[in-house]
């Protein structure tokens, strides 16, 4: 009899757990950078640790594909949808469809320009602040006199818009600072290589260029390789400032080839799922923007940051 009661108890427990596990759709931008792949890995690990059934879709940098993924999640009647949007625009129709189906939507990492009532909250960083931090670091490092080449991220993406604007706000305060070339490298290392090769050609080998500002580290790492091949010395006679704080940039700092990076935290699954699960459990008073803090790192703490990110 006892074994029968135990067996029934275990079966009941399994049923209750299975019945209460949330199914969450997660539409991710793609795998364009080391930051992005670290973020995906963190989301998958966090969902697993919480017993969440995560349906993952990689949009491969294509927003139309991302709209289709979200529509599929709606048709599957998931409990909640998390979107890390490729670009800021075009989201209103699909967000309205999710609302009509009564499925709460959470915006993660990048922002959208849709009406805020169409989603529960955005959990993410302040990209304008990241640009201002980068510009302030460069103003100080160059004593306010610097010709800059800029590697932009994906056109229309929130971090490209925010970082560009924040950086421009700060350097506008210094008459001796200006951007002389600016092009998109699409947040990829290959894009950074391609655009830097063009900059080197069109500026007579970066003549009179004092710094490279890249909207992410992957583009900067590509640009560093191209500069070295052209006989330049990034980190020494060309200053570098970028964003993300991936292990590769800390390694470059330790080799004296990069100067600073604004850290964008990638291990943010815990904050995102706290909001998603809290909302599904009935807490409905989250702020529209759950802010993830940002800071800046330089060679002085590169070793420590590398260890914190599990690199060597
Ligand atoms: O949205 C965050 C940005 O997207 C990261 O800074 C960049 O590396 C990524 O592609």
PDB file of C-alpha atoms and ligand atoms in Angstrom, residues 29 32-36 109-110 125 127 130 154 159 163 186-187 215-218 243-244 264, ligand 1:
ATOM      1  CA  UNK A  29      18.267  39.171 -33.073  1.00  0.00           C
ATOM      2  CA  UNK A  32      26.244  38.683 -35.010  1.00  0.00           C
ATOM      3  CA  UNK A  33      28.554  39.309 -32.049  1.00  0.00           C
ATOM      4  CA  UNK A  34      30.205  37.628 -29.061  1.00  0.00           C
ATOM      5  CA  UNK A  35      27.960  39.728 -26.849  1.00  0.00           C
ATOM      6  CA  UNK A  36      24.871  38.301 -28.572  1.00  0.00           C
ATOM      7  CA  UNK A 109      18.022  44.386 -24.653  1.00  0.00           C
ATOM      8  CA  UNK A 110      17.204  46.637 -27.689  1.00  0.00           C
ATOM      9  CA  UNK A 125      20.555  49.027 -20.975  1.00  0.00           C
ATOM     10  CA  UNK A 127      22.477  52.992 -25.078  1.00  0.00           C
ATOM     11  CA  UNK A 130      26.889  54.198 -23.330  1.00  0.00           C
ATOM     12  CA  UNK A 154      23.202  47.918 -37.669  1.00  0.00           C
ATOM     13  CA  UNK A 159      22.104  50.608 -29.827  1.00  0.00           C
ATOM     14  CA  UNK A 163      25.271  55.162 -28.915  1.00  0.00           C
ATOM     15  CA  UNK A 186      26.615  45.827 -38.879  1.00  0.00           C
ATOM     16  CA  UNK A 187      27.957  44.869 -35.404  1.00  0.00           C
ATOM     17  CA  UNK A 215      29.534  50.740 -31.527  1.00  0.00           C
ATOM     18  CA  UNK A 216      30.645  47.265 -30.436  1.00  0.00           C
ATOM     19  CA  UNK A 217      33.792  45.298 -29.605  1.00  0.00           C
ATOM     20  CA  UNK A 218      33.477  42.755 -32.430  1.00  0.00           C
ATOM     21  CA  UNK A 243      31.158  48.901 -26.337  1.00  0.00           C
ATOM     22  CA  UNK A 244      30.183  45.469 -24.933  1.00  0.00           C
ATOM     23  CA  UNK A 264      27.075  46.022 -21.694  1.00  0.00           C
TER      24      UNK A 264
HETATM   25  O1  LIG B   1      21.862  45.191 -28.600  1.00  0.00           O
HETATM   26  C1  LIG B   1      23.129  45.031 -28.075  1.00  0.00           C
HETATM   27  C2  LIG B   1      24.138  45.055 -29.172  1.00  0.00           C
HETATM   28  O2  LIG B   1      23.822  44.100 -30.124  1.00  0.00           O
HETATM   29  C3  LIG B   1      25.520  44.725 -28.732  1.00  0.00           C
HETATM   30  O3  LIG B   1      26.187  45.810 -28.211  1.00  0.00           O
HETATM   31  C4  LIG B   1      26.108  44.273 -30.004  1.00  0.00           C
HETATM   32  O4  LIG B   1      27.309  43.566 -29.884  1.00  0.00           O
HETATM   33  C5  LIG B   1      25.004  43.416 -30.466  1.00  0.00           C
HETATM   34  O5  LIG B   1      25.067  43.050 -31.737  1.00  0.00           O
END
